[in-house]
């Protein structure tokens, strides 16, 4: 068995005990192995404990809570009677749920498409060498550094129909300067998506830019020698090489977009007339405005489920890439 | 030779212990903190520097007169409720909890509050409306130091220049607002945002018109909403009204983008700080001359959470008694531009802040949002905000309110 030697090798050389080797007692191989296993578990334990406490526990709690009548009095009495599927029925019967679900889909798809396309275009753009490349690239990172709520508040001012910068700019260049960005039920969601795209571009750009650096230049050169146009080279060489990175960007982007809350609250509070309610704001509203924590948990669980499906998809794709 | 072995163990054990201790610390600190027998805590939402300071001064005076140490803990207004609930489950509630009056019924219904009369506080000299404001289900749970409500703020210079009088009826206000709407300036600004701000602003129109939160689809409520729609149609209200909070409304007024606004006294501090702004204040106009202008009562109330320690609860009530005493009310009212809750204090305050007299009159007829519905208010409020936003963005008032009423009835 090599475990004895392995554990002995793992020992630090102790200069203060030079004679140690001479008087070394024979080490019991079984206890040494046990110790090693123990040590291995010891190193894993903090991570496991951490995951169980901060991810496992809340997750299970949230699932259980969605089957309970969890009201403010629960916090005092500790009693939350189980009420079967009542919370689920209430949520599904509420017309707002369907609306919020549909709007969440629109928001997520719209944001992802916009963020990804612009992010990719910028990433490709910055692979060229030109003066100020580095400075411009870091400037584009700015939206990423601004907290969501701050961007929300600033954009709300920019979008203001009468006094906003955007409309007065559009007006001066001869375009309609009274666009109801956030004040019309048909425009508001679109505007919120625009802001989220603005916020998401840096993330997409940085990751895709990194991915592009990995694509060997020789391949592009070979393709152009074969007579492929720039677009053809990009489509048939660069994009396939970029596929693993694209999956990462899209899945991570999806998971951070689908649960959007702070941005919507800061921009529109879910209004006007619920036209920007998403599953995230619905959870918030159920739990912290109506204090119906059971219903809030239901919507929360649905969100987790949606994210989990995509996480599994992501893991599968990654595993296949590894093969 | 045991040295090397101990070394190995220590290498493993030290980081493990550190991590476990950290984790344990985090977990344990979330659960029950031991109360310090000599220190009483007051939790409020005075996170602004000025409010925090005024409260600290009040508490310093009270701790001197009562002979106990009092500490102030301030959390953002939107988090008071959830934080207090979390503290309830970990049995670490503060001794005095300042809640927004609209949140109190939820907390009281959950069994989280002790009726103040049981602890020896009286309601002498407090007008009935304000006692009701701090009551739920017939029990008086919360003492208000000051109350606030909404009023009509107007730009004196703009009105003078146009030769217009301060409107007192809906027709006058619509007419005045239309005349004052010029270029980038709107005649009137108010908040119809998709949160409690908007609902708060809708109540004076709904109530003064005889409408009621228990029947959202009544013609009176629809009439109030139609009035808002008419102002919007005239162009006297900005289309952004549905996106504005009360703070936004104040910004628009201060920037000269609105000649009049519906807002509350908490804006006075910033209004006064703006040089060259000559503003006045009046009661919110009523549907017909002679009607009562019924505004919403707002503001925080001081409550004693149910901690199970009777001796401490008695002392907490005395702290509330001191904080809401006549002199403290006047001091706080003058600092914060709100109206004292106590009648005698309000009379003294009127002489000291005569420019706000209209506000004191408005308070006299004002109503509490939760008096009729209690903890149900939040779901009605959500339905109502969705309804008036739908109506302001195109739907008919009747249809929008009918749906809101259905939503409330089926939802509960």
XYZ file of C-alpha atoms in Angstrom:
735
model
C 0.000 0.000 0.000
C 1.257 3.347 -0.885
C -0.795 5.243 1.645
C 1.964 5.163 4.273
C 4.494 6.679 1.953
C 2.005 9.135 0.617
C 1.081 10.441 4.014
C 4.712 10.501 5.062
C 5.520 12.506 1.974
C 2.787 14.928 2.831
C 4.427 15.639 6.160
C 6.375 18.853 6.410
C 10.061 18.533 6.784
C 10.649 19.590 10.325
C 14.114 21.036 10.749
C 13.789 21.050 14.521
C 13.413 17.273 14.614
C 16.244 16.025 12.462
C 16.455 12.786 14.409
C 12.784 12.060 13.937
C 13.287 9.595 11.138
C 15.702 7.573 13.201
C 13.285 6.909 16.039
C 10.244 6.663 13.806
C 7.797 4.073 15.022
C 6.157 1.943 12.363
C 2.921 3.711 11.386
C -0.173 1.584 11.314
C -1.241 1.677 7.614
C -4.944 1.396 8.416
C -5.045 4.285 10.843
C -3.000 6.358 8.427
C -5.504 5.698 5.710
C -8.403 6.543 7.957
C -6.705 9.736 8.909
C -6.230 10.632 5.300
C -9.852 9.975 4.467
C -10.837 12.016 7.501
C -8.625 14.852 6.343
C -10.142 14.724 2.877
C -13.627 14.923 4.292
C -12.457 17.647 6.582
C -11.515 19.780 3.624
C -14.804 19.116 1.869
C -16.873 19.605 5.000
C -16.851 23.424 5.108
C -18.090 23.576 1.539
C -20.748 20.957 2.208
C -21.859 22.658 5.423
C -21.922 25.998 3.673
C -23.967 24.678 0.757
C -26.393 22.876 3.041
C -26.891 25.904 5.276
C -27.099 28.670 2.754
C -28.489 26.896 -0.313
C -30.039 23.615 0.783
C -31.890 24.885 3.817
C -33.533 27.944 2.195
C -34.434 25.879 -0.858
C -36.160 23.181 1.157
C -37.764 25.802 3.400
C -39.128 27.609 0.370
C -40.634 24.430 -1.033
C -42.233 23.528 2.283
C -43.447 27.101 2.748
C -45.356 27.004 -0.520
C -47.635 24.356 1.012
C -48.161 26.289 4.231
C -50.389 29.080 5.397
C -47.445 31.292 6.241
C -48.632 34.655 7.551
C -47.161 37.364 9.774
C -48.525 35.606 12.853
C -46.312 32.632 12.026
C -43.351 34.725 13.083
C -44.790 34.974 16.581
C -46.407 31.589 17.095
C -44.118 29.547 14.894
C -47.239 27.818 13.578
C -47.738 27.547 9.845
C -50.497 25.017 9.169
C -50.194 23.045 5.965
C -52.880 23.942 3.472
C -52.187 21.541 0.662
C -52.279 23.109 -2.765
C -54.198 26.241 -1.706
C -51.285 28.603 -2.324
C -50.593 27.075 -5.716
C -54.248 27.306 -6.736
C -54.451 30.905 -5.567
C -51.391 31.865 -7.550
C -52.505 30.111 -10.725
C -56.041 31.510 -10.463
C -54.688 35.030 -10.114
C -54.769 36.518 -13.616
C -51.591 38.400 -12.800
C -49.537 35.206 -12.739
C -50.081 34.363 -16.406
C -49.397 37.944 -17.350
C -46.216 38.065 -15.278
C -45.030 34.741 -16.701
C -45.548 35.913 -20.274
C -43.836 39.223 -19.544
C -40.941 37.403 -17.886
C -40.482 35.347 -21.055
C -40.580 38.463 -23.258
C -38.196 40.258 -20.947
C -35.740 37.380 -20.767
C -35.694 36.550 -24.465
C -35.548 40.208 -25.475
C -32.744 40.990 -23.043
C -30.697 37.928 -23.992
C -30.967 38.497 -27.718
C -30.096 42.179 -27.406
C -27.261 41.706 -24.923
C -25.753 38.850 -26.850
C -25.884 40.364 -30.326
C -24.508 43.733 -29.286
C -22.002 42.119 -26.916
C -20.740 39.826 -29.675
C -20.536 42.648 -32.191
C -18.505 44.738 -29.761
C -16.280 41.794 -28.856
C -15.492 41.191 -32.535
C -14.947 44.898 -33.030
C -12.413 45.056 -30.210
C -10.369 42.127 -31.530
C -9.017 44.563 -34.139
C -6.087 46.655 -33.160
C -6.670 50.362 -33.133
C -5.697 53.303 -30.947
C -7.600 53.697 -27.664
C -8.844 50.122 -27.909
C -8.051 49.400 -24.265
C -9.569 52.613 -22.933
C -12.762 52.225 -24.929
C -13.086 48.636 -23.810
C -12.839 49.602 -20.163
C -15.323 52.449 -20.671
C -17.870 49.980 -21.999
C -17.533 48.074 -18.738
C -19.035 50.985 -16.818
C -22.685 49.876 -16.886
C -21.545 46.683 -15.201
C -20.095 48.598 -12.276
C -23.201 50.659 -11.582
C -25.585 49.066 -9.077
C -28.889 47.973 -10.626
C -30.990 50.296 -8.518
C -28.850 53.281 -9.430
C -29.102 52.515 -13.144
C -32.843 52.075 -12.679
C -33.253 55.474 -11.078
C -31.021 57.227 -13.596
C -32.786 55.620 -16.556
C -36.163 56.533 -15.121
C -35.091 60.178 -15.359
C -33.678 59.699 -18.848
C -36.918 58.078 -19.989
C -39.183 60.763 -18.483
C -41.658 61.657 -21.157
C -41.532 65.427 -20.731
C -38.289 66.279 -18.986
C -36.177 63.270 -19.920
C -32.929 63.658 -21.837
C -33.822 60.951 -24.330
C -36.986 62.590 -25.591
C -35.466 66.040 -25.786
C -32.583 64.550 -27.786
C -34.976 62.757 -30.140
C -36.914 66.001 -30.477
C -33.873 68.024 -31.500
C -32.883 65.538 -34.200
C -36.378 65.660 -35.628
C -37.736 62.375 -34.293
C -40.903 62.132 -32.177
C -39.854 63.718 -28.885
C -42.825 62.573 -26.868
C -42.296 58.824 -26.841
C -44.056 57.379 -23.766
C -41.101 55.203 -22.751
C -42.299 54.175 -19.334
C -45.782 55.610 -19.266
C -47.578 53.534 -21.840
C -48.601 49.985 -21.162
C -47.364 48.899 -24.575
C -43.942 50.594 -24.349
C -42.901 50.134 -20.741
C -41.746 46.532 -20.972
C -39.759 47.328 -24.091
C -38.019 50.203 -22.308
C -37.184 48.031 -19.330
C -35.684 45.487 -21.727
C -33.607 48.251 -23.339
C -32.131 49.212 -19.974
C -31.396 45.610 -19.153
C -29.651 45.161 -22.471
C -27.542 48.201 -21.694
C -26.629 46.661 -18.343
C -25.878 43.227 -19.825
C -23.687 44.229 -22.753
C -20.404 44.453 -20.781
C -20.768 40.963 -19.357
C -21.456 39.470 -22.774
C -18.692 41.477 -24.369
C -16.020 40.563 -21.832
C -16.708 36.839 -21.882
C -17.052 36.668 -25.676
C -13.939 38.801 -26.125
C -12.077 36.314 -23.953
C -13.449 33.481 -26.065
C -12.379 35.174 -29.284
C -8.804 35.425 -28.017
C -8.772 31.622 -27.863
C -9.689 31.202 -31.514
C -6.394 30.470 -33.346
C -5.590 33.168 -35.900
C -4.231 30.539 -38.277
C -7.717 29.167 -38.813
C -9.011 32.515 -39.982
C -5.993 32.963 -42.185
C -6.471 29.520 -43.675
C -10.128 30.269 -44.338
C -9.342 33.535 -46.099
C -6.658 31.799 -48.167
C -9.360 29.374 -49.234
C -11.275 32.385 -50.478
C -13.882 32.676 -47.719
C -15.350 36.136 -47.149
C -15.037 37.752 -43.731
C -18.660 36.948 -42.921
C -18.268 33.363 -44.079
C -15.113 32.966 -41.967
C -16.917 34.351 -38.958
C -19.919 32.094 -39.460
C -18.106 28.879 -40.309
C -14.924 29.185 -38.277
C -15.217 31.678 -35.437
C -18.761 30.931 -34.284
C -18.323 27.132 -34.003
C -15.078 27.643 -32.101
C -16.871 30.035 -29.816
C -19.750 27.682 -29.079
C -18.748 26.630 -25.533
C -18.310 30.261 -24.514
C -21.620 31.199 -26.087
C -23.375 28.515 -24.036
C -21.823 29.866 -20.851
C -22.828 33.427 -21.651
C -26.374 32.563 -22.582
C -27.062 30.252 -19.659
C -25.559 32.592 -17.071
C -27.321 35.520 -18.710
C -30.584 33.626 -18.637
C -30.317 32.837 -14.974
C -29.583 36.398 -13.960
C -32.285 37.825 -16.239
C -35.191 35.552 -15.462
C -35.263 36.550 -11.809
C -35.127 40.300 -12.469
C -36.523 42.384 -9.618
C -34.529 45.433 -8.573
C -34.376 47.005 -12.006
C -38.130 46.748 -12.543
C -38.878 48.097 -9.071
C -36.627 51.098 -9.629
C -37.886 51.811 -13.129
C -41.635 51.244 -13.004
C -42.658 49.440 -9.803
C -44.286 46.881 -12.077
C -46.521 49.533 -13.640
C -48.147 51.145 -15.435
C -51.108 48.881 -14.851
C -48.956 45.778 -14.224
C -47.475 45.962 -17.716
C -43.959 45.316 -16.397
C -44.754 42.782 -13.690
C -42.439 39.796 -13.846
C -42.275 36.653 -11.744
C -39.613 38.374 -9.651
C -41.773 41.382 -8.818
C -44.751 39.118 -8.228
C -42.805 37.154 -5.608
C -41.805 40.399 -3.975
C -45.334 41.738 -4.046
C -46.864 38.573 -2.625
C -44.321 38.196 0.139
C -43.482 41.695 1.196
C -46.452 43.848 0.234
C -49.302 41.444 0.822
C -47.343 39.505 3.472
C -48.620 36.274 1.938
C -45.386 34.344 2.228
C -46.934 31.092 1.008
C -47.945 32.602 -2.321
C -44.578 34.327 -2.585
C -42.883 30.972 -2.073
C -44.952 29.405 -4.862
C -43.788 31.946 -7.420
C -40.253 31.717 -6.034
C -40.279 27.950 -6.488
C -41.455 28.272 -10.062
C -38.550 30.636 -10.721
C -36.102 28.215 -9.127
C -37.526 25.399 -11.207
C -37.086 27.347 -14.434
C -33.509 28.202 -13.496
C -32.812 24.603 -12.467
C -33.930 23.302 -15.864
C -31.450 25.596 -17.523
C -28.718 24.748 -15.037
C -29.115 21.056 -15.842
C -29.066 21.860 -19.544
C -25.880 23.837 -18.994
C -24.208 21.018 -17.094
C -25.121 18.509 -19.808
C -23.744 20.688 -22.545
C -20.548 21.212 -20.574
C -20.155 17.510 -19.975
C -20.530 16.790 -23.671
C -17.928 19.431 -24.444
C -15.506 17.640 -22.137
C -15.840 14.351 -24.049
C 7.390 10.262 18.043
C 4.095 12.120 17.962
C 5.176 15.459 16.715
C 4.695 15.027 12.982
C 1.271 13.516 13.515
C 0.133 16.414 15.614
C 1.431 18.704 12.941
C -0.717 17.089 10.310
C -3.734 17.264 12.529
C -3.168 20.841 13.340
C -2.855 21.728 9.704
C -6.226 20.220 9.076
C -7.867 21.215 12.278
C -6.936 24.873 12.440
C -8.599 25.915 9.177
C -11.517 23.617 9.935
C -12.052 25.152 13.330
C -11.798 28.627 11.929
C -14.313 27.898 9.197
C -16.691 26.091 11.529
C -16.434 28.851 14.088
C -17.179 31.432 11.423
C -20.152 29.473 10.130
C -21.370 28.794 13.643
C -20.984 32.430 14.521
C -22.987 33.516 11.522
C -25.740 31.028 12.268
C -25.932 31.723 15.969
C -25.847 35.475 15.673
C -29.022 35.193 13.615
C -30.819 33.650 16.553
C -31.897 35.322 19.759
C -29.762 38.039 21.174
C -29.899 38.420 24.904
C -31.603 41.615 25.988
C -29.467 43.975 27.984
C -31.466 44.598 31.182
C -30.368 48.227 31.436
C -30.747 49.266 27.833
C -34.023 49.812 25.992
C -34.077 49.844 22.211
C -36.284 51.909 19.962
C -36.461 50.800 16.352
C -37.557 53.392 13.816
C -37.069 54.356 10.208
C -35.202 57.600 10.922
C -32.340 56.855 8.585
C -32.076 60.465 7.372
C -29.435 62.346 9.256
C -31.810 65.080 10.435
C -34.556 62.713 11.612
C -32.022 60.467 13.323
C -30.601 63.445 15.161
C -34.012 64.779 16.262
C -34.956 61.355 17.573
C -31.639 60.983 19.349
C -32.253 64.306 21.102
C -35.757 63.249 22.133
C -34.472 59.933 23.435
C -31.696 61.640 25.367
C -34.264 63.823 27.156
C -36.540 60.844 27.822
C -33.775 58.639 29.121
C -32.826 61.422 31.510
C -36.360 61.849 32.844
C -37.061 58.111 33.078
C -33.636 57.084 34.332
C -33.016 54.353 31.753
C -30.655 54.021 28.868
C -32.377 54.150 25.479
C -30.778 53.217 22.198
C -31.999 54.083 18.739
C -31.882 51.612 15.879
C -32.837 52.952 12.446
C -33.625 50.852 9.407
C -35.003 51.977 6.018
C -38.769 52.469 6.101
C -39.425 49.708 3.591
C -37.604 47.192 5.764
C -39.091 47.948 9.177
C -41.909 45.440 8.813
C -39.857 42.523 7.506
C -37.039 43.182 9.930
C -39.462 43.317 12.857
C -41.059 40.037 11.767
C -37.655 38.380 11.574
C -36.826 39.730 15.003
C -40.117 38.323 16.286
C -39.220 34.815 15.178
C -35.824 35.070 16.812
C -37.356 36.588 19.968
C -35.235 39.713 19.742
C -37.873 42.395 19.164
C -37.001 45.938 20.185
C -38.767 47.465 23.185
C -40.404 50.214 21.157
C -41.194 49.811 17.495
C -42.121 52.692 15.238
C -44.325 51.410 12.441
C -45.950 53.168 9.554
C -49.603 53.394 10.545
C -50.670 51.439 7.465
C -48.474 48.519 8.518
C -49.688 48.385 12.096
C -52.875 46.310 11.494
C -50.862 43.480 9.958
C -48.533 43.452 12.922
C -51.356 43.768 15.453
C -53.398 41.032 13.791
C -50.437 38.701 14.064
C -50.509 39.224 17.830
C -47.318 41.206 17.809
C -48.435 44.290 19.711
C -49.606 45.098 23.232
C -52.572 47.528 23.556
C -51.163 50.731 25.021
C -54.051 51.247 27.461
C -53.197 47.921 29.115
C -49.801 49.395 29.828
C -51.199 52.557 31.361
C -51.146 55.072 28.506
C -54.179 57.330 28.063
C -55.652 58.901 24.948
C -56.582 62.149 26.700
C -56.367 65.249 24.458
C -55.842 63.129 21.345
C -58.505 63.757 18.668
C -60.650 60.747 17.878
C -59.383 60.512 14.310
C -55.842 60.124 15.518
C -56.769 57.593 18.196
C -58.439 55.564 15.427
C -55.327 56.071 13.343
C -53.343 54.164 15.973
C -56.063 51.604 16.642
C -56.887 48.246 15.188
C -60.035 46.281 15.958
C -61.043 48.799 18.615
C -57.760 48.588 20.494
C -55.296 51.462 20.717
C -51.875 50.068 19.789
C -49.911 53.002 18.504
C -49.277 56.512 19.770
C -48.621 59.077 17.069
C -46.292 61.939 17.870
C -47.179 63.808 14.745
C -49.291 63.048 11.732
C -49.154 64.211 8.170
C -51.494 64.332 5.250
C -51.588 65.664 1.720
C -52.280 69.223 0.687
C -52.184 71.386 -2.392
C -48.862 73.180 -2.776
C -48.741 76.044 -5.250
C -46.191 78.410 -6.702
C -47.329 81.830 -5.468
C -45.436 83.773 -8.135
C -46.862 81.734 -10.990
C -50.420 82.105 -9.744
C -49.979 85.836 -9.091
C -48.498 86.458 -12.508
C -51.454 84.716 -14.151
C -53.848 86.583 -11.866
C -55.381 83.364 -10.606
C -56.706 82.485 -7.188
C -55.901 79.312 -5.258
C -58.533 76.766 -6.369
C -60.939 75.296 -3.835
C -63.176 73.099 -5.994
C -62.446 70.478 -8.621
C -63.815 72.675 -11.406
C -61.649 75.594 -10.263
C -58.594 73.404 -10.005
C -59.131 71.976 -13.476
C -59.601 75.464 -14.868
C -56.592 76.932 -13.029
C -54.388 74.017 -13.977
C -55.340 74.356 -17.609
C -54.564 78.067 -17.619
C -51.224 77.498 -15.914
C -50.157 74.808 -18.355
C -47.748 76.570 -20.676
C -44.770 75.352 -22.630
C -42.806 72.924 -20.489
C -44.849 73.761 -17.398
C -47.789 71.677 -16.298
C -50.594 73.116 -14.244
C -50.579 70.330 -11.686
C -48.344 67.461 -10.616
C -49.314 64.437 -8.608
C -48.148 60.869 -8.192
C -50.088 58.006 -9.749
C -47.189 55.571 -9.511
C -47.641 51.847 -9.141
C -46.971 51.751 -5.418
C -48.470 53.004 -2.185
C -47.479 56.594 -3.082
C -50.033 56.652 -5.885
C -52.798 55.137 -3.792
C -52.087 57.614 -0.997
C -52.549 60.435 -3.510
C -55.740 58.985 -4.915
C -57.495 58.720 -1.536
C -58.306 62.445 -1.065
C -60.041 62.448 -4.452
C -61.848 59.183 -3.776
C -62.941 60.098 -0.244
C -63.880 63.714 -0.898
C -66.113 62.447 -3.682
C -67.878 60.106 -1.258
C -66.130 56.993 -2.537
C -64.847 54.227 -0.360
C -62.153 51.542 -0.383
C -64.699 48.862 0.517
C -66.489 49.333 -2.813
C -64.044 50.225 -5.546
C -66.583 49.919 -8.364
C -68.913 52.604 -7.002
C -69.739 55.639 -9.197
C -68.063 57.903 -6.616
C -64.696 56.186 -7.012
C -65.122 56.147 -10.778
C -65.956 59.866 -10.641
C -62.703 60.597 -8.812
C -60.748 58.585 -11.341
C -62.541 60.307 -14.230
C -61.465 63.622 -12.731
C -57.817 62.475 -12.859
C -58.371 61.315 -16.430
C -59.849 64.686 -17.372
C -56.802 66.514 -15.978
C -54.566 64.228 -17.996
C -56.652 64.721 -21.118
C -56.489 68.507 -20.719
C -52.731 68.189 -20.646
C -52.662 69.753 -17.178
C -51.049 66.590 -15.831
C -47.921 65.144 -17.372
C -48.277 61.712 -18.931
C -45.362 60.703 -16.711
C -47.703 61.006 -13.740
C -48.158 57.217 -13.769
C -44.418 56.843 -13.331
C -43.814 59.443 -10.636
C -43.300 58.935 -6.942
C -44.141 61.733 -4.541
C -40.454 62.673 -4.464
C -40.479 62.999 -8.278
C -43.539 65.234 -8.038
C -41.676 67.492 -5.635
C -38.655 67.613 -7.948
C -40.884 68.661 -10.853
C -42.503 71.361 -8.748
C -39.170 72.704 -7.539
C -37.778 72.696 -11.074
C -40.706 74.863 -12.159
C -42.192 72.131 -14.334
C -45.431 72.224 -12.369
C -47.327 75.216 -11.017
C -49.199 73.252 -8.346
C -48.723 69.856 -6.764
C -50.366 67.431 -4.380
C -47.795 66.538 -1.759
C -47.076 66.255 1.930
C -45.303 68.341 4.554
C -42.245 66.094 4.493
C -41.238 68.019 1.352
C -41.183 71.373 3.141
C -37.548 71.050 4.176
C -36.382 70.776 0.563
C -38.891 73.372 -0.674
C -37.510 75.875 1.806
C -33.961 75.071 0.782
C -34.686 76.125 -2.803
C -33.901 79.821 -3.170
C -36.383 81.987 -5.015
C -39.203 79.471 -4.723
C -42.217 81.239 -3.291
C -44.669 78.520 -2.369
C -47.969 78.375 -0.553
C -50.138 75.612 0.780
C -53.902 75.024 0.730
C -56.403 72.270 1.333
C -56.992 69.842 -1.501
C -59.922 71.128 -3.595
C -63.274 69.376 -3.198
C -65.807 68.190 -5.811
C -68.379 70.893 -4.950
C -68.094 74.017 -2.810
C -69.030 73.128 0.763
C -67.829 69.503 0.609
C -65.326 68.263 3.170
C -61.791 67.818 1.924
C -60.914 64.375 3.261
C -57.221 63.562 3.083
C -55.316 60.460 4.140
C -53.583 60.390 7.504
C -49.994 59.322 7.295
C -47.048 58.997 9.589
C -45.417 56.710 12.040
C -46.808 55.437 15.316
C -44.994 54.157 18.376
C -45.947 50.661 19.470
C -44.893 48.165 22.124
C -44.122 44.775 20.593
C -45.174 41.671 22.419
C -41.957 40.437 23.991
C -43.498 38.642 26.946
C -41.548 40.636 29.533
C -44.210 42.614 31.370
C -41.939 44.844 33.410
C -40.035 45.906 30.323
C -43.247 46.462 28.381
C -44.496 48.834 31.109
C -41.278 50.811 30.881
C -41.547 50.811 27.068
C -44.996 52.371 27.383
C -43.507 55.080 29.610
C -40.860 55.729 26.977
C -43.640 56.125 24.409
C -45.490 58.388 26.827
C -42.434 60.593 27.058
C -41.712 60.588 23.315
C -45.295 61.505 22.503
C -45.625 64.028 25.335
C -46.946 67.493 24.510
C -43.600 69.275 24.488
C -41.830 66.530 22.526
C -44.647 66.599 19.968
C -44.240 70.321 19.407
C -40.473 70.013 19.081
C -40.758 67.129 16.653
C -43.537 68.791 14.658
C -41.578 72.001 14.222
C -38.483 70.081 13.179
C -40.226 67.798 10.726
C -43.055 70.072 9.469
C -45.703 67.605 10.560
C -48.778 68.295 12.669
C -48.783 67.324 16.359
C -51.227 64.573 17.229
C -52.264 66.052 20.555
C -54.866 68.865 20.378
C -53.133 71.143 22.859
C -49.798 70.637 21.153
C -51.415 71.315 17.787
C -52.826 74.601 19.074
C -49.374 75.749 20.224
C -47.851 74.549 16.939
C -50.339 76.590 14.886
C -49.035 79.777 16.441
C -45.456 78.754 15.684
C -45.949 77.582 12.102
C -48.856 79.691 10.803
C -47.919 79.110 7.153
C -48.897 75.471 7.567
C -52.347 76.154 9.016
C -54.018 74.650 5.943
C -52.314 71.408 6.783
C -53.694 71.424 10.311
C -57.205 71.902 8.904
C -56.654 69.073 6.474
C -55.533 66.821 9.324
C -58.685 67.592 11.279
C -60.870 65.829 8.684
C -58.282 63.291 7.525
C -58.889 59.562 7.601
C -56.724 56.543 8.170
C -56.344 54.194 5.231
C -56.599 51.072 7.319
C -59.473 52.091 9.613
C -62.046 50.125 7.627
C -60.031 47.306 6.121
C -57.240 46.693 8.609
C -54.725 44.192 7.295
C -56.788 43.813 4.095
C -55.666 47.252 2.954
C -52.561 45.998 1.140
C -54.480 43.820 -1.312
C -57.067 46.562 -1.971
C -54.238 49.016 -2.483
C -52.597 46.744 -5.071
C -55.873 46.306 -6.960
C -56.542 50.033 -6.848
C -53.129 51.064 -8.153
C -53.441 48.651 -11.028
C -56.922 50.053 -11.765
C -56.052 53.730 -11.837
C -52.970 53.059 -13.902
C -55.068 51.131 -16.432
C -57.590 53.951 -16.530
C -54.934 56.641 -16.910
C -53.335 54.736 -19.771
C -56.540 54.357 -21.724
C -59.099 52.002 -20.196
C -62.447 53.310 -18.953
C -62.572 54.023 -15.217
C -65.640 51.840 -14.724
C -64.128 48.779 -16.365
C -60.808 49.143 -14.557
C -62.448 49.601 -11.149
C -64.892 46.783 -11.721
C -62.002 44.434 -12.378
C -60.189 45.720 -9.299
C -63.219 45.040 -7.111
C -63.522 41.517 -8.540
C -59.854 40.926 -7.894
C -60.258 41.975 -4.259
C -63.367 39.853 -3.675
C -62.024 36.729 -5.336
C -58.522 37.125 -3.949
C -59.624 36.951 -0.360
